[in-house]
Amino acid sequence: MSKTRWRKILADLAKRRARTLLTLFGLSLGLIFVGSVVTALSILRTDLDANFRATHPPNIILSASRIPESLKARLAELPGVRDMEERPEFGALIETGPDRWLPLRITVVSDFQRMRVATLVPNSDALSLPPRGLALERDGRWFLQTPPPGAFAIRLPNGATVDAPFSGYVFDAGQHPSRMERVLYGYITPQTLSRWPYTPARTRMLMITTPEAASSVGADIETLFKDAADKDTGITLESLEIHAVAEHGHKFQFDTLLTLLAGLAVIALVMCAILIINLIDSLMAHEQRTLAVTRALGARSGQIVLDYSLGMAALGLSAALLSLYPSLRLGRTIARFVAMGVNFNLLSPAGPWWLIPGLLCIGTLIPVVVALWTICRAAQQPLWQGLALGRSGRCVAFAEGFPGITALLPLIPRLAVRSIARRPRKVLLSALILSLGLTFFCTALTLRASMLSTVESVRRTLPFDVAVRLQSDEPIADLAAWMDEVPGVRRLEWWSIEQGTLYQGGQRRGNPVSVIGVPDDTASLRPELSLGRWLDPNQPLGIVVNQALMRTVPDLQVGMPYELKVAGHSVATVVVGVVQEFTPAQIYCSKKLLERVGNSRGQANTLVLTLNDSSLAAQDRAAKAIQASAIGPARQFSAILRTRVMEEVILGHLNILSGLLLVIAMISLLVGAMGLATAIGISVVERYREIAVLKAIGGRGSAIAALFATEALCIGLLGWALSTEFASAISRPIVGILGSAVIGYEFTYRSSLPGLWLALAVAMSVALLAALAPIRSAMSLTIRDGLRSE
Amino acid sequence: MQSTIVLNQAGRTYMQGAVQTVALQPLSLTLTAGEFVAVTGASGSGKSTLLNLMSGVDRPTSGTVTVGGVALNGLTENDLARFRGTHVGIVFQFFELIQTLTALENIVLAMDLVAAIPKAVRRERAMGLLDSMGVAGQAKKLPSRLSGGEQQRVAVARALANDPAVLLADEPTGNLDQRNGERVTTLFEQCVADGRTVIIATHEYRDLSRYHRVLRLADGVLMPTRQTVPA
């Protein structure tokens, strides 16, 4: 291409400097939005998994009463076993504030310096635990005062309280984030444990095997422990969890986050394209006469398409270069925010190698692709038509229908509405940009409302207040006497909970899960069935599974017989229904069935209390009274669950999603607002002459401001109207998909009516804010400059 | 005779980067009520600059401009806008009608912006002005539906909307054919007959005899001119 043609392209862009700069700004803005989401996605895609893999996570976890050295040696020799480490674990309570106790899962680590499986990373340079020290997982710091105290009071499962000096924070990427679970994770040495008046009832072995060998190693482990049990050694295999490849407990959530981000990247791309169409359209509309003149001088259509495409590419590349740094920074910030939310570190904040060239390519190509259609159309239109395009502009037929309709409006609003009607495509595109931001905003609010509604449904399905899980079965008569000491109890039920595994045809179906034995006449459970029916006293062998188990064992079927193995005993059962609930995989059966399998008639290990007052304070009081009265008889708790706290835990899991969506909504709103500001800014630049004439015939600054403010408000209103349609169309599937991905069933859909009005207020405010700078520029325009503009 | 426009050593210089361009050398000039004045000169001679100074569209870099007894130098932008609306009517070469408003609305807009004419009579007055310009039949049409001559007559009607004492027109017939140009010039003569001061910038040297005074500009300098007694 000749130098002259290049000079013309650049001169065309330079000639209308204000418009070119605004276009460049708008392009950069759209590219920053796409770039930041792509950057965040590319970092998180690798880092979420890399964090977890860096801990050398075990894919087999076995829990047993004890594991003697000889058995350890035989486990280590099993073919396919790469490494293993013993890590006993037990539950306790930690005092995080005056008389404020939170659950604490304590893991015993034999040597902090030589961890090979499920490794921890010290937050400080070196972690050397003193013999009685306690390290805490760093996500727990959200529940602790700053700085943390020198020592924590720990209440052990047997009710004894010990003081544990605080050694520091560690990072355990394999754990579920404390903020979501409302559980703290503590780490001690065997020396510390030996000084405490408590010995865990069971131990855990964490093993890493090759993926192919996982199931055969699992079978071998079962055989080894069966042999040991047969020899009456008192060694029992409590549970055995097998995965071909280790998976983080919140993998579903992470996958959902990544899917959400990927979807957002697509929408950001669409938003960016609309913004660019709007800008390029405007730029090209003013080039049509020049383009026609060029053709009159002998330029061929192909030359024109090439010249203008190169011009657009130059513009796009400039915008891409301008947006590169902010995109990377903002993308890293989003990635950091997500990583902080799920308690991970950013390992590769720079992102993959293709990120920068990829962003530059996207930035350069989008304007070319978007402009190509307009350029081709203009290059092929009849020459006389192009040359006839005067600067007085055309008044489209659509606008001509407006004089009658708008005649009732005062003149300035009438002028504003007709100016909008004169450029319907441009206004629609501007409103579309704003509406996409608003759509995210409305969807985030709907998602939030739906999540809250889902949490309310949890309250409906679990109409009790406190559940106390003991470490061992006790006679119901003793437990009833104990509960007499707890004030405010309205209803009391005895349940049994054990670990069990399903088998079919001798084949294991999934990992061990909680098997909950409920009384036939339970009033503390109103399950929401998604398939089949609830337990029937007339069919005592029926079991009900939840959707989380269905997800992990996809071939599980209602109506099919399965063998349920609990504590080494098997019983033939039939799956009669599936419930949907916000819990890990579990099975419900009649308590009588569990008593028969476990030979524990007249005993229970779980108390389910309904109180006169269901407030959190009342549940706390009951929990404390239960703990206090358990010290004398040295009862050992596995957990004390308060349903109000459980709701908070559920919200903790959901907040990260709705939080991310809200952050994204804010970013897209910001992009929408700035896109709108750019569009109005260009509109001001294009109408310099009109503004100058208005001023020349006596229009004051306030009239000019009112004109553009009215236009902006009309666009805001149109954007809002579009967003209500879009939001109602996309929020239902999004709520459904996110629900299915995170909790295994769809969230209860609730549209947010206050959110709708809030969105309107936001739309109008954003539109007005977006119009501020263009209005200022219009007001400061001198008549002379305005009249001189083309 | 009452002085309507007084320029006292008023000049205008523009800075283009570091280069200073003198658009209008300081000049002193007094125009009286009812005068019909032509400002002539080649392109770039300073005609538009002179009109801009008289209308308050631009401010002099030296000297003062007084119109109808009001010193324009001291006015704020808003005061200047109001002043223009009430005292000065402007007609542009390219008509500059608001494309989205009908002919009638274009005139009402000028009155609405200034609010000098009572609201109740604005529409009627606008129709009267269009009638006097011979374009009443086009009142409800958008400018894009009018011919050039019709548009310029609507523009003159708009300039007269607030009954200004001064009418300034920058090349008002430059974009019209001879017949329409003549019709528009006749309208200006009627304005003069009504007692208004009408100043027209033109580079046409035909029929200069119909003006009371002809000001000739060359390279921003006011040249000696002839003056006739107003009819």
XYZ file of N, CA and C in Angstrom, chain A residues 93 103 462-471 479 482-483 486 489 491-497 516-518 522 524-525 583 586 588 604-611 618-620 622-624 626-627 636-646:
180
model
N -13.221 -27.959 70.175
C -13.738 -26.587 70.102
C -12.609 -25.637 70.456
N -15.993 -24.751 66.156
C -15.458 -26.095 65.904
C -14.014 -26.023 65.383
N -35.322 -29.004 57.745
C -34.708 -29.439 59.014
C -35.329 -28.626 60.160
N -36.558 -28.943 60.539
C -37.232 -28.113 61.536
C -36.801 -28.449 62.967
N -35.504 -28.534 63.201
C -35.000 -28.696 64.572
C -33.955 -27.614 64.818
N -33.439 -27.553 66.007
C -32.517 -26.459 66.341
C -31.091 -26.930 66.570
N -30.949 -27.991 67.354
C -29.589 -28.441 67.692
C -29.507 -29.951 67.512
N -28.418 -30.404 66.903
C -28.165 -31.844 66.813
C -26.828 -32.116 67.505
N -26.836 -33.081 68.416
C -25.611 -33.393 69.169
C -25.154 -34.774 68.748
N -23.981 -34.832 68.200
C -23.459 -36.129 67.745
C -22.385 -36.569 68.718
N -22.573 -37.750 69.284
C -21.595 -38.290 70.238
C -20.648 -39.236 69.518
N -19.508 -39.466 70.173
C -18.529 -40.334 69.507
C -18.905 -41.806 69.602
N -29.344 -40.859 77.975
C -29.349 -39.597 77.210
C -30.572 -38.755 77.588
N -29.942 -37.035 80.709
C -28.984 -35.930 80.488
C -29.722 -34.702 79.930
N -30.595 -34.953 79.005
C -31.285 -33.843 78.357
C -32.245 -33.119 79.298
N -31.033 -29.810 80.213
C -30.948 -28.724 79.220
C -32.295 -27.996 79.176
N -36.072 -27.227 75.969
C -36.222 -28.231 74.899
C -37.716 -28.556 74.722
N -38.899 -30.569 71.920
C -39.022 -31.917 71.367
C -37.637 -32.543 71.279
N -37.615 -33.850 71.497
C -36.329 -34.554 71.505
C -36.463 -35.838 70.694
N -35.484 -36.070 69.811
C -35.496 -37.329 69.039
C -34.127 -37.981 69.147
N -34.091 -39.296 69.028
C -32.833 -40.066 69.105
C -32.542 -40.627 67.724
N -31.447 -40.276 67.201
C -31.039 -40.788 65.885
C -29.720 -41.554 66.039
N -29.427 -42.330 65.042
C -28.104 -42.973 64.998
C -27.438 -42.627 63.671
N -26.171 -42.274 63.763
C -25.431 -41.967 62.527
C -24.162 -42.815 62.489
N -27.771 -42.209 58.147
C -28.520 -41.581 59.235
C -29.769 -42.416 59.516
N -29.837 -42.960 60.693
C -31.006 -43.753 61.105
C -31.981 -42.842 61.829
N -33.159 -42.637 61.231
C -34.133 -41.728 61.848
C -35.341 -42.514 62.337
N -40.401 -39.544 62.810
C -39.619 -38.301 62.989
C -40.422 -37.049 62.571
N -38.538 -34.157 62.914
C -37.408 -33.235 62.782
C -36.817 -33.251 61.372
N -37.513 -33.846 60.458
C -37.015 -33.942 59.091
C -38.206 -33.882 58.144
N -26.135 -30.861 51.723
C -25.200 -31.588 52.596
C -24.313 -32.456 51.721
N -25.079 -38.554 51.640
C -25.497 -39.337 52.799
C -26.726 -40.179 52.480
N -30.307 -42.031 54.212
C -31.261 -42.110 55.311
C -31.857 -43.517 55.345
N -28.407 -44.802 71.042
C -28.343 -43.758 69.993
C -27.031 -42.996 70.156
N -26.584 -42.376 69.069
C -25.373 -41.526 69.180
C -25.643 -40.091 68.736
N -26.907 -39.812 68.424
C -27.232 -38.440 67.991
C -28.544 -37.988 68.626
N -28.519 -36.790 69.208
C -29.720 -36.230 69.803
C -30.168 -35.047 68.941
N -31.436 -35.031 68.613
C -31.951 -33.939 67.776
C -32.981 -33.166 68.604
N -32.661 -31.910 68.883
C -33.479 -31.116 69.791
C -34.224 -30.018 69.041
N -35.479 -29.847 69.404
C -36.224 -28.677 68.929
C -36.503 -27.822 70.159
N -36.142 -26.555 70.075
C -36.235 -25.681 71.255
C -37.516 -24.836 71.203
N -30.617 -18.603 71.372
C -31.192 -19.727 72.123
C -30.459 -21.011 71.773
N -30.124 -21.166 70.484
C -29.387 -22.368 70.068
C -28.004 -22.396 70.707
N -27.373 -21.209 70.800
C -26.056 -21.110 71.461
C -26.155 -21.491 72.933
N -28.373 -23.365 74.360
C -28.613 -24.811 74.494
C -27.314 -25.584 74.285
N -26.545 -25.172 73.262
C -25.286 -25.864 72.952
C -24.323 -25.780 74.138
N -24.270 -24.583 74.745
C -23.372 -24.409 75.901
C -23.822 -25.264 77.083
N -25.460 -27.987 76.967
C -25.163 -29.398 76.642
C -23.688 -29.686 76.895
N -22.825 -28.784 76.473
C -21.373 -28.978 76.685
C -21.056 -29.013 78.160
N -18.125 -37.754 74.986
C -17.279 -37.215 73.920
C -18.138 -36.887 72.700
N -17.991 -35.626 72.282
C -18.805 -35.174 71.136
C -18.045 -35.356 69.823
N -18.794 -35.673 68.816
C -18.224 -35.541 67.472
C -18.513 -34.154 66.944
N -19.728 -33.701 67.220
C -20.118 -32.358 66.740
C -21.396 -31.904 67.436
N -21.509 -30.596 67.599
C -22.791 -30.023 68.027
C -23.219 -29.077 66.919
N -24.299 -29.448 66.261
C -24.714 -28.673 65.092
C -25.899 -27.784 65.463
N -25.767 -26.492 65.166
C -26.890 -25.574 65.354
C -27.397 -25.201 63.968
N -28.693 -25.312 63.746
C -29.207 -25.104 62.383
C -28.988 -23.677 61.907
N -29.020 -22.716 62.850
C -28.773 -21.325 62.432
C -27.341 -21.162 61.915
N -26.413 -21.828 62.599
C -25.010 -21.771 62.154
C -24.878 -22.492 60.814
N -25.644 -23.576 60.683
C -25.603 -24.325 59.427
C -26.057 -23.435 58.263
